[in-house]
Structure formats: structure tokens, C-alpha cells
């Protein structure tokens, strides 16, 4: 069933819908083109006329005072709620299989790898950018086509009930929980609550279609398919090796290679392998998907600038991902003349933020980096316990980090790691 068919059922009195054809769904009036359905959300209500001028065939808005007379508009009490209802009904009306991915770390990378693997057999769509919340998820669903066979959805959250809401809209057939970490402690306070919030996914997916990281303390007793390095897992990862070009590992008796580094990314790739096997893909299809994966930017993204190589892993950060990034970086690029680590604040860690930032010193002490640059209010806490380490510098402004890196004339490799709000990618010149 198409979106327009549902709208005709909702509004049988709206005769203009009878001859209407919707080509895509937009939330930004600047992206509207001929045939778009435009959802006016909050400030978007100020751009209804612009959307119509740009070619929108239908606009859904929720500001009563607009008093729009155009027949190509529909007023609703709450645009977001309407979009969620439409997405839920649209998902129910089609045969598309839905894969839901949540967890504290690795959601986006896992999504990208799974998309690449499943695309070898199925017509597949995935969450784009950061559209993983109560607005972005229904938006993603509504931009899928009825003929799409698989939809890979990333599910983010910051509090209880949010994963439940997303699952009630997406009705997933398969579920993956990557791990339980320290994300969102500002609201959830402890990892037990993070597990409960992420675990809302389990109420919607049968255990035979649930895949989790079996080495995780909170996930090891989940009924489902467990993937990890430990002997108790359903699928055990072994023989992990890596170099500057990627990693190699063995799973279920077969060796796989990925153009991505890190033991944690091998776990993410293993989720994709297991899901591919469960959905009937051949080994050659899985291998091709792993080799061809294209990651969303800022996930250990390699950027060459002259003699300098930047490793941009600055989309997000928490203590676990910070540790993994530093450890992975330490194993790689050791033939470069100079290694530099740039760390920005880890945000939304709640009352233990100071402690978490100070504890990063233990990972830095083991690091082979020649320089360590810190930036941000919270990183002052780390700086306070690292001043005896002559490699460590604190900066008030990112522009001075850029200048310091430029002054190091050697062939160097620079790791950027911090939360999205720190915008460490601005250091790259």
C-alpha cells in the first residue's frame, strides 16, 4: 500500500487526494521538490507557503493560527503524532522486513555494515544520518517504498519509553542490541537503567530473531543469538588480526575481512554476518557486503590532508568508545613519524562525568602517542590529573589545536574523538 492510499482512507472527504501522487516525504522546506509530502514540524509551520511554492503536493501542519485556505494542506493537532501514526500504518500495510538496532555504542556502524550485506540480496533501505528518534524513525519509514524488502533502522534513546515508542511504530522482525554502556547517564543514572531502556526492544522481537553481544554483562543472559569472543556465545569470534587497511576474523569456521579497524567493529561486522546467515544469504554475498561497506562519516573515518592523516571518530563519545578508540589507534599507523590524539568532552554523563573524564588517563598512559591534546570544559578534569605527562596539552580554542598540528611538520596521524557537540572535525584543515 502507498502513503496516498492511507491518506485517502483517513480523509475520504478530501477529494483532491483522489488524483494525488506522493513521490517523497520531507521535513525541511528547502528539500521539497515536485511531488513531495511536507510535514511542518514546529518552525516548519512558518514555511508552509514556501513548501507549496517549491512543489509540495500536500502539507501537514499543526499551527491553528495559520488559517491556510490552500486545498493542498491538512491541519492536524500534532504533526509529529500524525506522522508516527501514518508511519505505523504504512509499515503494517507492507511486507518489508524491519531490522532494529539499538545499543550504547556501534549502532550506526552496525547499521551501515548490515545494510551493505543485506543489499547484496534484498532491496534495502537504512536510516540516514541521525534520523533515529521519534521524528527521524517515522520519517525514514515513510520514505521507504512498498517494494523495498528490508528496512534497517537505527534506534536511539535518552530515557525510558523511547525504544518502546520506536518499536511500536516500526514493529521490527529482527532486533540487535550492540552493548550496554555509559551513554545517557545524565537521565538514566546507571547502566542497569540503560539496559532496561534498551531492552524495551526485546518485547517486540522473538528470541530466535534477537542478536546481542554475548560478552556484555547485561546481555549475556538474554534469550537469543549471542555473538562475541567468549566461549559461551552462539557464534564465537576468533583469530582477530588487523593492520592499517582493516581487520580479519573467523566466525562459524569462515574467515572474513572488513576495511575497518578495531575489535569492536569486528563485533559489529559479526552481527551482520549472523543476520545475513539467518536471512539466507550466501557466504559470497556476505563477503562482498563486508568488503563494500561505506560507513557514515565520523566513524573512524580516514581523511588525508597533505602529509597528515586524520582519523575522525568524533561523531559521539562515552567512556567505552573513548577507550576503544584510543586502544585501536595505538595498534595502528605506527610507521608514521608522529601520532597525535585529540580528545573532546564526553557529554551527557551525568553526575559521574568528572570521574569518567579523569579515568581516561589510564588509557592515555599506555598510549604510544607523541602528543595528546585536550579540549572542552569536561576535559579540564582529565587535564588536572595529567599535568605530569609532558605529552598532554589543554586548549581553550580548537583553532589553536589546528595551529599546533600544522606546526608539527612530520608525517603524522591524528585521532579525533569526542561527543558530537564538540565538533572536533573543525580542527581538520
CSV table of C-alpha atoms in Angstrom, one decimal, residues 21-350:
chain,number,residue,atom,x,y,z
A,21,UNK,CA,0.7,11.1,-6.2
A,22,UNK,CA,3.3,11.4,-3.5
A,23,UNK,CA,6.9,10.9,-4.6
A,24,UNK,CA,8.7,11.5,-1.3
A,25,UNK,CA,8.4,12.9,2.3
A,26,UNK,CA,10.2,16.0,3.6
A,27,UNK,CA,10.6,17.8,6.9
A,28,UNK,CA,12.7,20.7,5.5
A,29,UNK,CA,11.0,23.0,3.1
A,30,UNK,CA,14.3,23.6,1.3
A,31,UNK,CA,14.4,19.9,0.3
A,32,UNK,CA,10.9,20.0,-1.1
A,33,UNK,CA,10.5,19.2,-4.8
A,34,UNK,CA,7.6,18.5,-7.1
A,35,UNK,CA,5.5,15.7,-5.6
A,36,UNK,CA,6.7,16.0,-2.0
A,37,UNK,CA,4.6,15.5,1.1
A,38,UNK,CA,5.8,18.1,3.6
A,39,UNK,CA,5.4,17.7,7.3
A,40,UNK,CA,5.5,21.1,9.0
A,41,UNK,CA,7.1,20.4,12.4
A,42,UNK,CA,7.5,23.2,14.9
A,43,UNK,CA,9.3,26.0,13.0
A,44,UNK,CA,8.4,24.3,9.8
A,45,UNK,CA,4.9,25.7,10.2
A,46,UNK,CA,6.5,29.1,9.1
A,47,UNK,CA,7.4,27.6,5.8
A,48,UNK,CA,4.2,26.1,4.5
A,49,UNK,CA,3.8,28.5,1.7
A,50,UNK,CA,7.4,28.1,0.7
A,51,UNK,CA,6.9,24.3,0.6
A,52,UNK,CA,3.9,24.6,-1.7
A,53,UNK,CA,5.8,27.0,-3.9
A,54,UNK,CA,8.7,24.5,-4.1
A,55,UNK,CA,6.3,21.8,-5.4
A,56,UNK,CA,4.8,20.1,-2.4
A,57,UNK,CA,1.6,18.3,-3.4
A,58,UNK,CA,0.5,18.1,0.2
A,59,UNK,CA,1.4,19.8,3.5
A,60,UNK,CA,0.5,18.6,7.0
A,61,UNK,CA,0.7,21.3,9.6
A,62,UNK,CA,-0.4,21.9,13.2
A,63,UNK,CA,-0.5,25.7,13.9
A,64,UNK,CA,-4.1,26.7,14.3
A,65,UNK,CA,-3.4,30.4,13.8
A,66,UNK,CA,-2.1,29.9,10.2
A,67,UNK,CA,-5.6,29.6,8.8
A,68,UNK,CA,-4.4,28.3,5.5
A,69,UNK,CA,-7.0,28.0,2.8
A,70,UNK,CA,-5.0,26.0,0.2
A,71,UNK,CA,-6.7,22.7,-0.6
A,72,UNK,CA,-3.3,21.0,-0.7
A,73,UNK,CA,-2.9,21.3,3.1
A,74,UNK,CA,-4.3,19.4,6.0
A,75,UNK,CA,-4.4,20.6,9.6
A,76,UNK,CA,-3.7,18.2,12.5
A,77,UNK,CA,-3.5,18.7,16.2
A,78,UNK,CA,0.1,17.4,16.3
A,79,UNK,CA,2.2,16.9,13.2
A,80,UNK,CA,4.7,14.5,14.9
A,81,UNK,CA,1.9,12.3,16.3
A,82,UNK,CA,0.2,12.2,12.9
A,83,UNK,CA,3.5,11.3,11.2
A,84,UNK,CA,4.0,8.5,13.7
A,85,UNK,CA,0.5,7.1,13.1
A,86,UNK,CA,0.9,7.3,9.4
A,87,UNK,CA,4.3,5.6,9.6
A,88,UNK,CA,2.9,2.8,11.8
A,89,UNK,CA,0.0,2.1,9.4
A,90,UNK,CA,2.3,2.3,6.4
A,91,UNK,CA,4.7,-0.2,7.9
A,92,UNK,CA,1.8,-2.6,8.8
A,93,UNK,CA,0.4,-2.3,5.3
A,94,UNK,CA,3.6,-3.6,3.5
A,95,UNK,CA,5.6,-6.8,3.6
A,96,UNK,CA,9.0,-5.1,4.2
A,97,UNK,CA,11.2,-6.8,6.9
A,98,UNK,CA,12.4,-4.5,9.6
A,99,UNK,CA,15.8,-4.8,11.3
A,100,UNK,CA,16.0,-2.7,14.5
A,101,UNK,CA,19.4,-1.8,16.0
A,102,UNK,CA,20.0,-0.2,19.4
A,103,UNK,CA,22.8,-0.1,22.0
A,104,UNK,CA,25.2,2.3,23.6
A,105,UNK,CA,28.0,2.1,21.0
A,106,UNK,CA,28.3,0.9,17.4
A,107,UNK,CA,24.6,1.4,16.3
A,108,UNK,CA,25.5,3.4,13.2
A,109,UNK,CA,28.4,1.3,12.1
A,110,UNK,CA,26.4,-1.9,12.6
A,111,UNK,CA,23.6,-0.4,10.6
A,112,UNK,CA,26.0,0.5,7.8
A,113,UNK,CA,27.5,-2.9,7.7
A,114,UNK,CA,24.2,-4.7,7.8
A,115,UNK,CA,22.8,-2.5,5.0
A,116,UNK,CA,25.8,-3.3,2.9
A,117,UNK,CA,25.5,-7.1,3.5
A,118,UNK,CA,21.7,-7.4,3.0
A,119,UNK,CA,21.8,-5.2,-0.1
A,120,UNK,CA,23.6,-8.0,-1.9
A,121,UNK,CA,20.4,-10.0,-1.9
A,122,UNK,CA,17.5,-7.7,-1.0
A,123,UNK,CA,16.2,-4.2,-2.0
A,124,UNK,CA,17.3,-2.5,1.2
A,125,UNK,CA,17.0,1.0,2.8
A,126,UNK,CA,18.5,2.3,6.0
A,127,UNK,CA,18.3,5.2,8.5
A,128,UNK,CA,20.2,8.2,7.0
A,129,UNK,CA,22.2,10.5,9.2
A,130,UNK,CA,20.9,10.8,12.7
A,131,UNK,CA,17.3,10.1,12.0
A,132,UNK,CA,17.0,7.6,14.8
A,133,UNK,CA,14.5,9.2,17.2
A,134,UNK,CA,10.7,9.7,17.5
A,135,UNK,CA,10.7,12.0,14.4
A,136,UNK,CA,13.5,10.6,12.3
A,137,UNK,CA,12.4,7.0,12.5
A,138,UNK,CA,8.9,7.5,11.1
A,139,UNK,CA,10.4,9.9,8.6
A,140,UNK,CA,12.7,7.0,7.5
A,141,UNK,CA,9.8,4.5,7.3
A,142,UNK,CA,7.7,6.9,5.2
A,143,UNK,CA,10.5,7.4,2.7
A,144,UNK,CA,10.7,3.7,2.1
A,145,UNK,CA,8.9,2.3,-1.0
A,146,UNK,CA,6.3,-0.5,-0.8
A,147,UNK,CA,8.6,-2.7,-3.0
A,148,UNK,CA,11.6,-2.3,-0.5
A,149,UNK,CA,12.3,-5.7,1.0
A,150,UNK,CA,14.3,-4.8,4.1
A,151,UNK,CA,14.5,-1.6,6.2
A,152,UNK,CA,17.5,-1.3,8.6
A,153,UNK,CA,16.5,1.1,11.4
A,154,UNK,CA,18.8,2.6,14.0
A,155,UNK,CA,17.0,3.3,17.3
A,156,UNK,CA,18.4,6.0,19.6
A,157,UNK,CA,17.1,6.9,23.0
A,158,UNK,CA,17.9,9.0,26.1
A,159,UNK,CA,15.2,7.8,28.6
A,160,UNK,CA,12.7,5.1,29.3
A,161,UNK,CA,9.9,4.5,26.9
A,162,UNK,CA,11.6,5.8,23.8
A,163,UNK,CA,12.7,2.5,22.4
A,164,UNK,CA,9.2,1.2,23.2
A,165,UNK,CA,7.6,4.0,21.1
A,166,UNK,CA,10.0,3.4,18.2
A,167,UNK,CA,9.3,-0.3,18.2
A,168,UNK,CA,5.6,0.3,18.3
A,169,UNK,CA,5.9,2.3,15.1
A,170,UNK,CA,8.5,0.1,13.3
A,171,UNK,CA,7.3,-3.4,14.5
A,172,UNK,CA,10.7,-5.0,14.0
A,173,UNK,CA,11.1,-8.5,12.7
A,174,UNK,CA,14.8,-8.7,13.8
A,175,UNK,CA,16.5,-6.9,16.7
A,176,UNK,CA,20.1,-6.3,17.6
A,177,UNK,CA,21.5,-4.8,20.8
A,178,UNK,CA,25.2,-3.9,20.3
A,179,UNK,CA,26.1,-3.4,24.0
A,180,UNK,CA,25.2,-1.6,27.2
A,181,UNK,CA,27.5,1.3,28.1
A,182,UNK,CA,27.5,4.7,29.8
A,183,UNK,CA,25.5,6.7,27.3
A,184,UNK,CA,22.7,8.8,28.6
A,185,UNK,CA,23.6,8.5,32.3
A,186,UNK,CA,22.5,12.1,32.7
A,187,UNK,CA,19.0,10.9,32.6
A,188,UNK,CA,19.2,7.1,33.3
A,189,UNK,CA,21.8,7.4,36.2
A,190,UNK,CA,23.3,3.9,35.9
A,191,UNK,CA,23.9,1.1,33.4
A,192,UNK,CA,21.1,-1.1,34.8
A,193,UNK,CA,18.7,1.5,33.7
A,194,UNK,CA,20.4,1.8,30.3
A,195,UNK,CA,19.8,-1.9,29.9
A,196,UNK,CA,16.2,-1.7,30.9
A,197,UNK,CA,15.6,1.2,28.4
A,198,UNK,CA,17.5,-0.5,25.5
A,199,UNK,CA,15.8,-3.8,26.5
A,200,UNK,CA,12.4,-2.5,25.6
A,201,UNK,CA,13.3,-3.8,22.1
A,202,UNK,CA,13.1,-7.4,23.4
A,203,UNK,CA,9.3,-7.1,23.9
A,204,UNK,CA,8.8,-6.8,20.2
A,205,UNK,CA,11.2,-9.3,18.7
A,206,UNK,CA,11.1,-13.1,19.0
A,207,UNK,CA,14.2,-14.5,20.7
A,208,UNK,CA,15.1,-16.5,17.6
A,209,UNK,CA,15.4,-13.2,15.7
A,210,UNK,CA,17.3,-11.4,18.5
A,211,UNK,CA,21.0,-10.9,18.2
A,212,UNK,CA,23.1,-9.5,21.1
A,213,UNK,CA,26.7,-9.0,22.2
A,214,UNK,CA,27.1,-12.1,24.4
A,215,UNK,CA,30.2,-10.8,26.2
A,216,UNK,CA,28.3,-7.9,27.7
A,217,UNK,CA,27.4,-8.4,31.4
A,218,UNK,CA,23.9,-7.1,30.9
A,219,UNK,CA,23.2,-9.1,27.7
A,220,UNK,CA,24.8,-12.4,28.3
A,221,UNK,CA,21.6,-13.9,29.8
A,222,UNK,CA,19.3,-12.7,27.1
A,223,UNK,CA,17.3,-15.4,25.3
A,224,UNK,CA,18.6,-15.0,21.7
A,225,UNK,CA,21.5,-15.4,19.4
A,226,UNK,CA,24.7,-14.3,21.2
A,227,UNK,CA,27.8,-13.1,19.3
A,228,UNK,CA,31.2,-12.4,20.9
A,229,UNK,CA,34.7,-13.5,21.7
A,230,UNK,CA,33.7,-15.7,24.7
A,231,UNK,CA,33.2,-19.5,24.6
A,232,UNK,CA,29.6,-19.3,25.7
A,233,UNK,CA,28.4,-17.4,22.6
A,234,UNK,CA,26.3,-18.9,19.9
A,235,UNK,CA,28.7,-17.5,17.4
A,236,UNK,CA,32.3,-17.1,18.7
A,237,UNK,CA,34.7,-14.6,17.1
A,238,UNK,CA,38.3,-15.9,16.8
A,239,UNK,CA,41.6,-15.3,15.1
A,240,UNK,CA,41.3,-11.5,15.1
A,241,UNK,CA,44.1,-9.6,13.4
A,242,UNK,CA,44.3,-6.2,11.9
A,243,UNK,CA,46.6,-3.7,10.0
A,244,UNK,CA,46.3,-0.2,8.7
A,245,UNK,CA,43.9,-1.3,6.0
A,246,UNK,CA,41.4,-3.2,8.1
A,247,UNK,CA,40.7,-6.4,10.1
A,248,UNK,CA,40.3,-10.1,9.6
A,249,UNK,CA,38.5,-12.6,11.9
A,250,UNK,CA,36.9,-16.0,11.9
A,251,UNK,CA,33.3,-16.8,12.6
A,252,UNK,CA,31.5,-20.1,12.4
A,253,UNK,CA,34.5,-21.7,10.7
A,254,UNK,CA,34.8,-19.0,8.0
A,255,UNK,CA,37.4,-16.2,7.7
A,256,UNK,CA,36.0,-12.7,6.9
A,257,UNK,CA,37.7,-9.4,6.2
A,258,UNK,CA,36.5,-5.8,6.6
A,259,UNK,CA,38.1,-2.5,5.6
A,260,UNK,CA,37.5,-1.2,9.2
A,261,UNK,CA,39.7,-1.4,12.3
A,262,UNK,CA,39.0,-2.3,15.9
A,263,UNK,CA,37.9,-5.4,17.8
A,264,UNK,CA,34.6,-3.6,18.5
A,265,UNK,CA,34.0,-3.2,14.8
A,266,UNK,CA,34.6,-6.9,14.2
A,267,UNK,CA,31.8,-7.4,16.7
A,268,UNK,CA,29.6,-5.1,14.6
A,269,UNK,CA,30.6,-6.9,11.4
A,270,UNK,CA,29.8,-10.2,13.1
A,271,UNK,CA,26.2,-9.1,13.8
A,272,UNK,CA,25.9,-8.5,10.1
A,273,UNK,CA,27.3,-11.9,9.2
A,274,UNK,CA,25.0,-13.7,11.6
A,275,UNK,CA,22.0,-11.7,10.4
A,276,UNK,CA,22.9,-12.5,6.8
A,277,UNK,CA,23.1,-16.2,7.5
A,278,UNK,CA,19.8,-16.1,9.4
A,279,UNK,CA,18.2,-14.4,6.4
A,280,UNK,CA,19.6,-16.9,3.9
A,281,UNK,CA,22.4,-15.0,2.2
A,282,UNK,CA,25.3,-17.0,0.7
A,283,UNK,CA,28.8,-16.7,2.1
A,284,UNK,CA,29.9,-15.0,-1.1
A,285,UNK,CA,27.1,-12.4,-0.7
A,286,UNK,CA,28.1,-11.7,2.9
A,287,UNK,CA,31.8,-11.4,2.0
A,288,UNK,CA,31.0,-8.9,-0.8
A,289,UNK,CA,28.8,-6.9,1.5
A,290,UNK,CA,31.6,-6.7,4.2
A,291,UNK,CA,34.2,-5.6,1.7
A,292,UNK,CA,32.0,-2.9,0.1
A,293,UNK,CA,30.7,-1.3,3.3
A,294,UNK,CA,30.6,2.5,3.3
A,295,UNK,CA,30.5,4.0,6.8
A,296,UNK,CA,28.6,7.1,7.8
A,297,UNK,CA,31.1,9.9,8.2
A,298,UNK,CA,33.0,10.5,11.5
A,299,UNK,CA,33.2,6.8,12.4
A,300,UNK,CA,36.9,6.1,12.3
A,301,UNK,CA,36.8,8.0,9.0
A,302,UNK,CA,40.2,8.4,7.3
A,303,UNK,CA,40.9,11.9,5.8
A,304,UNK,CA,44.2,12.7,4.1
A,305,UNK,CA,45.4,16.3,4.2
A,306,UNK,CA,48.8,16.6,2.7
A,307,UNK,CA,51.2,14.5,4.8
A,308,UNK,CA,48.7,14.3,7.6
A,309,UNK,CA,46.1,11.6,8.1
A,310,UNK,CA,43.1,12.4,10.3
A,311,UNK,CA,41.1,9.6,11.9
A,312,UNK,CA,37.8,11.3,12.5
A,313,UNK,CA,35.9,9.3,15.2
A,314,UNK,CA,34.2,12.4,16.5
A,315,UNK,CA,30.5,11.6,15.9
A,316,UNK,CA,30.0,10.6,19.5
A,317,UNK,CA,31.8,9.6,22.7
A,318,UNK,CA,31.4,7.9,26.0
A,319,UNK,CA,34.0,6.1,28.3
A,320,UNK,CA,33.7,2.8,26.5
A,321,UNK,CA,34.0,4.2,23.0
A,322,UNK,CA,36.8,6.5,24.1
A,323,UNK,CA,38.8,3.6,25.5
A,324,UNK,CA,38.2,1.5,22.3
A,325,UNK,CA,39.2,4.4,20.0
A,326,UNK,CA,42.5,5.0,21.9
A,327,UNK,CA,43.4,1.3,22.1
A,328,UNK,CA,42.6,0.7,18.4
A,329,UNK,CA,44.6,3.8,17.4
A,330,UNK,CA,47.5,2.6,19.5
A,331,UNK,CA,47.8,-0.6,17.4
A,332,UNK,CA,47.8,1.2,14.0
A,333,UNK,CA,49.8,3.6,11.9
A,334,UNK,CA,52.9,3.0,14.0
A,335,UNK,CA,55.1,3.6,10.9
A,336,UNK,CA,54.0,7.2,10.8
A,337,UNK,CA,56.6,9.7,12.2
A,338,UNK,CA,54.2,11.2,14.7
A,339,UNK,CA,50.9,10.1,16.4
A,340,UNK,CA,48.6,12.7,17.9
A,341,UNK,CA,45.4,12.1,20.0
A,342,UNK,CA,42.8,14.9,20.2
A,343,UNK,CA,40.1,14.4,22.8
A,344,UNK,CA,36.9,16.5,23.3
A,345,UNK,CA,34.3,16.3,26.1
A,346,UNK,CA,32.1,13.2,26.6
A,347,UNK,CA,28.7,14.7,27.1
A,348,UNK,CA,25.5,13.6,28.9
A,349,UNK,CA,27.4,11.5,31.5
A,350,UNK,CA,25.5,13.0,34.5
